[in-house]
């Protein structure tokens, strides 16, 4: 049985949360608009630092999310707060959507690059020029994966914004410990 919660998320859960939040936001800000035009003009994406950083941060989000999900299965009990059933449901639904998007964003990006024959270009000069397994799979033709990826990128920022607003609402108006559970320095004396 897991020990009773201290009222705070454990240090690893907090580190995963805030590093991921910063990486998702930075990846969004660097989202490469006009990528298709650059590719049609024969530009090498490795020469555009916004693209290289965007792809590297996005893959970092994927790696952190996989490790974080493993940690969720092993970690100590997380804090529980009493709240109305609709609020609990909304919170669970928002978390589920965020988890799904943190995995779906990198996956759709890789499928987009692979199916259109564009290179994956990462920091440190790492690159994969062709992904034949994806290009030749039936998934490649199912959608314009670049468009799907961009839409999901917008969606995660809207949902994360709602989630952040809810956390601030809990702290300022409901005055419970929900935000402090992720940011212990906010603890009320
Ligand atoms: C948290 C992760 C990510 C977020 C929030 C995100 C967000 C976005 C957004 C909003 C766009 C559209 C930009 C615009 O049209 O102005 C975009 C485009 C793009 N992203 Fe990401 N992205 C993420 C991860 C990745 C990863 C891991 C890769 C590569 C492996 C990647 C590669 C691309 C590419 C190539 C485009 C251009 C797509 C096209 O127009 O065909 N992204 N991303
Ligand atoms: C892209 C940005 C963000 C993403 C993807 C995200 C994602 C998540 C996820 C998946 C959880 C569940 C964590 C777990 O069980 O370990 C969570 C919890 C939490 N997040 Fe975020 N978050 C983001 C930004 C923010 C921001 C900006 C705030 C505060 C202003 C915030 C406040 C919280 C709080 C207080 C919790 C724990 C309380 C709860 O159960 O809702 N998050 N977040």
Short mmCIF file of C-alpha atoms and ligand atoms in Angstrom, two decimals:
data_model
loop_
_atom_site.label_atom_id
_atom_site.label_comp_id
_atom_site.label_asym_id
_atom_site.label_seq_id
_atom_site.Cartn_x
_atom_site.Cartn_y
_atom_site.Cartn_z
CA UNK A 1 0.00 0.00 0.00
CA UNK A 2 1.31 3.51 -0.81
CA UNK A 3 1.99 5.81 2.18
CA UNK A 4 -0.44 8.66 2.84
CA UNK A 5 0.30 11.83 0.82
CA UNK A 6 2.21 14.74 2.38
CA UNK A 7 -0.12 17.22 0.63
CA UNK A 8 2.47 17.87 -2.10
CA UNK A 9 3.48 16.16 -5.29
CA UNK A 10 6.87 14.45 -4.83
CA UNK A 11 9.97 16.23 -6.14
CA UNK A 12 10.27 14.08 -9.30
CA UNK A 13 6.61 14.72 -10.26
CA UNK A 14 7.10 18.45 -9.76
CA UNK A 15 10.33 18.48 -11.78
CA UNK A 16 8.68 16.51 -14.62
CA UNK A 17 5.69 18.88 -14.56
CA UNK A 18 7.55 22.19 -14.71
CA UNK A 19 10.32 21.13 -17.12
CA UNK A 20 7.64 19.75 -19.45
CA UNK A 21 5.48 22.89 -19.14
CA UNK A 22 8.46 25.09 -20.12
CA UNK A 23 9.49 22.76 -22.98
CA UNK A 24 5.93 22.58 -24.42
CA UNK A 25 5.55 26.37 -24.27
CA UNK A 26 8.97 26.98 -25.87
CA UNK A 27 8.24 24.38 -28.60
CA UNK A 28 4.92 26.12 -29.29
CA UNK A 29 6.54 29.56 -29.54
CA UNK A 30 9.11 28.15 -31.97
CA UNK A 31 6.44 26.27 -34.01
CA UNK A 32 7.79 26.45 -37.58
CA UNK A 33 5.15 28.32 -39.62
CA UNK A 34 5.88 28.19 -43.36
CA UNK A 35 7.67 24.83 -43.03
CA UNK A 36 6.02 23.46 -46.21
CA UNK A 37 7.14 26.50 -48.23
CA UNK A 38 10.74 26.13 -47.01
CA UNK A 39 10.72 22.45 -48.00
CA UNK A 40 9.29 23.24 -51.46
CA UNK A 41 12.11 25.78 -51.92
CA UNK A 42 14.68 23.09 -51.14
CA UNK A 43 15.84 24.73 -47.88
CA UNK A 44 17.64 22.40 -45.44
CA UNK A 45 15.70 22.66 -42.13
CA UNK A 46 19.00 22.13 -40.24
CA UNK A 47 19.91 25.70 -41.25
CA UNK A 48 16.91 27.09 -39.30
CA UNK A 49 17.58 27.12 -35.56
CA UNK A 50 13.86 27.57 -34.71
CA UNK A 51 13.07 24.27 -36.48
CA UNK A 52 16.02 22.46 -34.88
CA UNK A 53 15.09 23.70 -31.39
CA UNK A 54 11.36 23.02 -31.99
CA UNK A 55 12.00 19.40 -32.97
CA UNK A 56 14.55 18.81 -30.18
CA UNK A 57 12.29 20.29 -27.47
CA UNK A 58 9.31 18.34 -28.84
CA UNK A 59 11.22 15.05 -28.64
CA UNK A 60 12.39 15.99 -25.13
CA UNK A 61 8.69 16.34 -24.19
CA UNK A 62 8.05 12.85 -25.56
CA UNK A 63 10.96 11.28 -23.64
CA UNK A 64 9.98 13.07 -20.41
CA UNK A 65 6.34 12.00 -20.80
CA UNK A 66 7.23 8.31 -21.24
CA UNK A 67 9.53 8.41 -18.16
CA UNK A 68 6.92 10.38 -16.24
CA UNK A 69 4.19 7.82 -16.97
CA UNK A 70 6.49 5.10 -15.60
CA UNK A 71 7.03 7.27 -12.50
CA UNK A 72 3.24 7.77 -12.10
CA UNK A 73 2.93 3.98 -11.73
CA UNK A 74 5.62 3.84 -9.02
CA UNK A 75 5.49 7.14 -7.14
CA UNK A 76 4.20 7.79 -3.60
CA UNK A 77 0.53 8.75 -3.10
CA UNK A 78 -0.40 12.11 -4.65
CA UNK A 79 -2.41 14.72 -2.71
CA UNK A 80 -6.21 14.44 -2.81
CA UNK A 81 -8.52 17.44 -2.37
CA UNK A 82 -12.24 17.42 -1.67
CA UNK A 83 -14.12 19.11 -4.51
CA UNK A 84 -17.48 18.94 -6.33
CA UNK A 85 -17.85 15.85 -8.58
CA UNK A 86 -18.07 18.01 -11.75
CA UNK A 87 -14.80 19.75 -10.82
CA UNK A 88 -13.03 16.44 -10.21
CA UNK A 89 -14.32 15.15 -13.56
CA UNK A 90 -13.18 18.34 -15.36
CA UNK A 91 -9.73 18.05 -13.75
CA UNK A 92 -9.36 14.36 -14.70
CA UNK A 93 -10.56 15.07 -18.27
CA UNK A 94 -8.09 17.96 -18.65
CA UNK A 95 -5.17 15.86 -17.36
CA UNK A 96 -6.11 13.00 -19.68
CA UNK A 97 -6.21 15.37 -22.68
CA UNK A 98 -2.81 16.84 -21.72
CA UNK A 99 -1.22 13.39 -21.34
CA UNK A 100 -2.65 12.30 -24.72
CA UNK A 101 -1.44 15.47 -26.46
CA UNK A 102 2.08 15.26 -24.98
CA UNK A 103 2.38 11.84 -26.66
CA UNK A 104 0.39 12.62 -29.84
CA UNK A 105 2.31 15.80 -30.74
CA UNK A 106 5.71 14.16 -31.26
CA UNK A 107 4.15 11.08 -32.90
CA UNK A 108 2.18 13.13 -35.46
CA UNK A 109 5.30 15.23 -36.16
CA UNK A 110 7.41 12.16 -36.91
CA UNK A 111 4.64 10.71 -39.10
CA UNK A 112 4.39 14.08 -40.94
CA UNK A 113 8.14 14.23 -41.59
CA UNK A 114 8.39 10.56 -42.56
CA UNK A 115 5.37 10.52 -44.87
CA UNK A 116 6.44 13.68 -46.72
CA UNK A 117 10.10 12.63 -46.97
CA UNK A 118 11.38 15.63 -44.95
CA UNK A 119 14.41 15.22 -42.67
CA UNK A 120 14.25 15.22 -38.87
CA UNK A 121 16.91 17.72 -37.77
CA UNK A 122 17.97 17.94 -34.11
CA UNK A 123 20.47 19.84 -31.96
CA UNK A 124 24.04 18.51 -32.13
CA UNK A 125 23.78 17.96 -35.89
CA UNK A 126 21.72 14.78 -35.42
CA UNK A 127 19.50 14.11 -38.44
CA UNK A 128 17.45 11.36 -40.06
CA UNK A 129 16.93 12.08 -43.75
CA UNK A 130 14.49 9.33 -44.70
CA UNK A 131 11.98 7.23 -42.75
CA UNK A 132 10.97 4.58 -45.31
CA UNK A 133 8.97 2.53 -42.79
CA UNK A 134 6.63 5.50 -42.31
CA UNK A 135 6.67 6.70 -45.92
CA UNK A 136 5.60 3.25 -47.18
CA UNK A 137 3.02 2.57 -44.46
CA UNK A 138 -0.72 3.09 -45.12
CA UNK A 139 -0.80 5.64 -42.27
CA UNK A 140 1.20 8.11 -44.40
CA UNK A 141 -1.69 8.79 -46.78
CA UNK A 142 -4.47 8.93 -44.17
CA UNK A 143 -4.20 12.67 -43.44
CA UNK A 144 -2.09 15.77 -43.90
CA UNK A 145 -0.12 14.98 -40.74
CA UNK A 146 1.60 18.38 -40.69
CA UNK A 147 -1.83 20.05 -40.43
CA UNK A 148 -2.99 17.56 -37.78
CA UNK A 149 0.20 18.24 -35.81
CA UNK A 150 -0.25 22.04 -35.99
CA UNK A 151 -3.89 21.76 -34.82
CA UNK A 152 -2.88 19.55 -31.89
CA UNK A 153 -0.15 22.08 -31.05
CA UNK A 154 -2.78 24.84 -30.80
CA UNK A 155 -5.06 22.52 -28.78
CA UNK A 156 -2.43 21.74 -26.12
CA UNK A 157 -1.84 25.44 -25.49
CA UNK A 158 -5.59 26.15 -25.13
CA UNK A 159 -6.07 23.22 -22.75
CA UNK A 160 -2.89 24.02 -20.77
CA UNK A 161 -4.12 27.63 -20.49
CA UNK A 162 -7.47 26.44 -19.11
CA UNK A 163 -5.65 24.08 -16.74
CA UNK A 164 -3.37 26.91 -15.50
CA UNK A 165 -6.38 29.24 -15.05
CA UNK A 166 -8.13 26.53 -13.00
CA UNK A 167 -5.02 26.13 -10.81
CA UNK A 168 -4.90 29.90 -10.19
CA UNK A 169 -8.67 29.92 -9.46
CA UNK A 170 -8.10 27.21 -6.82
CA UNK A 171 -5.32 29.20 -5.23
CA UNK A 172 -6.84 32.69 -5.26
CA UNK A 173 -10.58 32.05 -4.84
CA UNK A 174 -11.02 28.56 -3.38
CA UNK A 175 -7.85 28.99 -1.28
CA UNK A 176 -7.20 25.25 -1.19
CA UNK A 177 -3.77 23.62 -1.61
CA UNK A 178 -4.09 22.50 -5.26
CA UNK A 179 -1.54 24.92 -6.76
CA UNK A 180 0.75 24.67 -3.72
CA UNK A 181 0.79 20.87 -4.22
CA UNK A 182 2.76 21.55 -7.44
CA UNK A 183 4.49 24.72 -6.14
CA UNK A 184 5.20 24.16 -2.42
CA UNK A 185 6.72 27.64 -1.88
CA UNK A 186 3.12 28.97 -2.17
CA UNK A 187 2.14 27.05 1.00
CA UNK A 188 -0.02 29.18 3.29
CA UNK A 189 1.17 29.48 6.87
C1 LIG B 1 5.26 19.64 -27.33
C2 LIG B 1 5.55 19.36 -28.53
C3 LIG B 1 5.19 20.18 -29.74
C4 LIG B 1 4.37 21.29 -29.90
C5 LIG B 1 3.56 22.04 -28.84
C6 LIG B 1 4.36 21.61 -31.31
C7 LIG B 1 3.63 22.64 -31.89
C8 LIG B 1 3.61 22.94 -33.24
C9 LIG B 1 2.79 23.95 -33.86
C10 LIG B 1 1.79 24.85 -33.13
C11 LIG B 1 3.06 23.93 -35.20
C12 LIG B 1 2.41 24.82 -36.29
C13 LIG B 1 3.23 26.08 -36.47
C14 LIG B 1 2.63 27.04 -37.45
O1 LIG B 1 2.01 26.61 -38.44
O2 LIG B 1 2.78 28.26 -37.21
C15 LIG B 1 4.06 22.92 -35.42
C16 LIG B 1 4.60 22.62 -36.66
C17 LIG B 1 5.60 21.70 -36.85
N1 LIG B 1 6.23 20.92 -35.89
FE1 LIG B 1 5.73 20.81 -33.95
N2 LIG B 1 5.20 20.74 -31.97
C18 LIG B 1 5.72 19.84 -31.04
C19 LIG B 1 6.60 18.80 -31.29
C20 LIG B 1 7.25 18.58 -32.50
C21 LIG B 1 8.25 17.54 -32.76
C22 LIG B 1 8.74 16.51 -31.73
C23 LIG B 1 8.65 17.68 -34.06
C24 LIG B 1 9.64 16.85 -34.86
C25 LIG B 1 10.06 15.68 -34.52
C26 LIG B 1 7.89 18.77 -34.63
C27 LIG B 1 8.00 19.20 -35.94
C28 LIG B 1 7.17 20.13 -36.52
C29 LIG B 1 7.18 20.42 -37.94
C30 LIG B 1 8.09 19.77 -38.99
C31 LIG B 1 6.18 21.40 -38.15
C32 LIG B 1 5.74 21.99 -39.49
C33 LIG B 1 4.58 21.12 -39.99
C34 LIG B 1 4.05 21.50 -41.35
O3 LIG B 1 3.70 22.69 -41.50
O4 LIG B 1 4.00 20.61 -42.21
N3 LIG B 1 7.05 19.29 -33.66
N4 LIG B 1 4.38 22.32 -34.21
C1 LIG B 2 2.02 23.11 -21.16
C2 LIG B 2 1.80 23.32 -19.90
C3 LIG B 2 1.30 22.28 -18.91
C4 LIG B 2 1.07 20.93 -19.04
C5 LIG B 2 1.28 20.08 -20.30
C6 LIG B 2 0.57 20.45 -17.76
C7 LIG B 2 0.24 19.13 -17.49
C8 LIG B 2 -0.14 18.63 -16.27
C9 LIG B 2 -0.39 17.24 -15.94
C10 LIG B 2 -0.28 16.08 -16.95
C11 LIG B 2 -0.69 17.15 -14.62
C12 LIG B 2 -0.93 15.88 -13.80
C13 LIG B 2 0.41 15.66 -13.10
C14 LIG B 2 0.64 14.41 -12.32
O1 LIG B 2 -0.29 13.64 -12.02
O2 LIG B 2 1.84 14.21 -11.96
C15 LIG B 2 -0.66 18.50 -14.09
C16 LIG B 2 -0.92 18.84 -12.77
C17 LIG B 2 -0.94 20.13 -12.31
N1 LIG B 2 -0.65 21.29 -13.02
FE1 LIG B 2 -0.07 21.40 -14.93
N2 LIG B 2 0.52 21.50 -16.88
C18 LIG B 2 0.94 22.63 -17.54
C19 LIG B 2 1.05 23.91 -17.02
C20 LIG B 2 0.64 24.29 -15.77
C21 LIG B 2 0.65 25.65 -15.24
C22 LIG B 2 1.13 26.89 -16.03
C23 LIG B 2 0.16 25.58 -13.97
C24 LIG B 2 -0.07 26.67 -12.94
C25 LIG B 2 -0.32 27.93 -13.19
C26 LIG B 2 -0.14 24.19 -13.68
C27 LIG B 2 -0.62 23.71 -12.48
C28 LIG B 2 -0.81 22.38 -12.17
C29 LIG B 2 -1.23 21.93 -10.85
C30 LIG B 2 -1.51 22.81 -9.64
C31 LIG B 2 -1.30 20.53 -10.94
C32 LIG B 2 -1.67 19.56 -9.81
C33 LIG B 2 -3.03 19.74 -9.37
C34 LIG B 2 -4.02 18.98 -10.16
O3 LIG B 2 -4.21 17.81 -9.83
O4 LIG B 2 -4.59 19.57 -11.12
N3 LIG B 2 0.16 23.43 -14.80
N4 LIG B 2 -0.33 19.38 -15.11
#
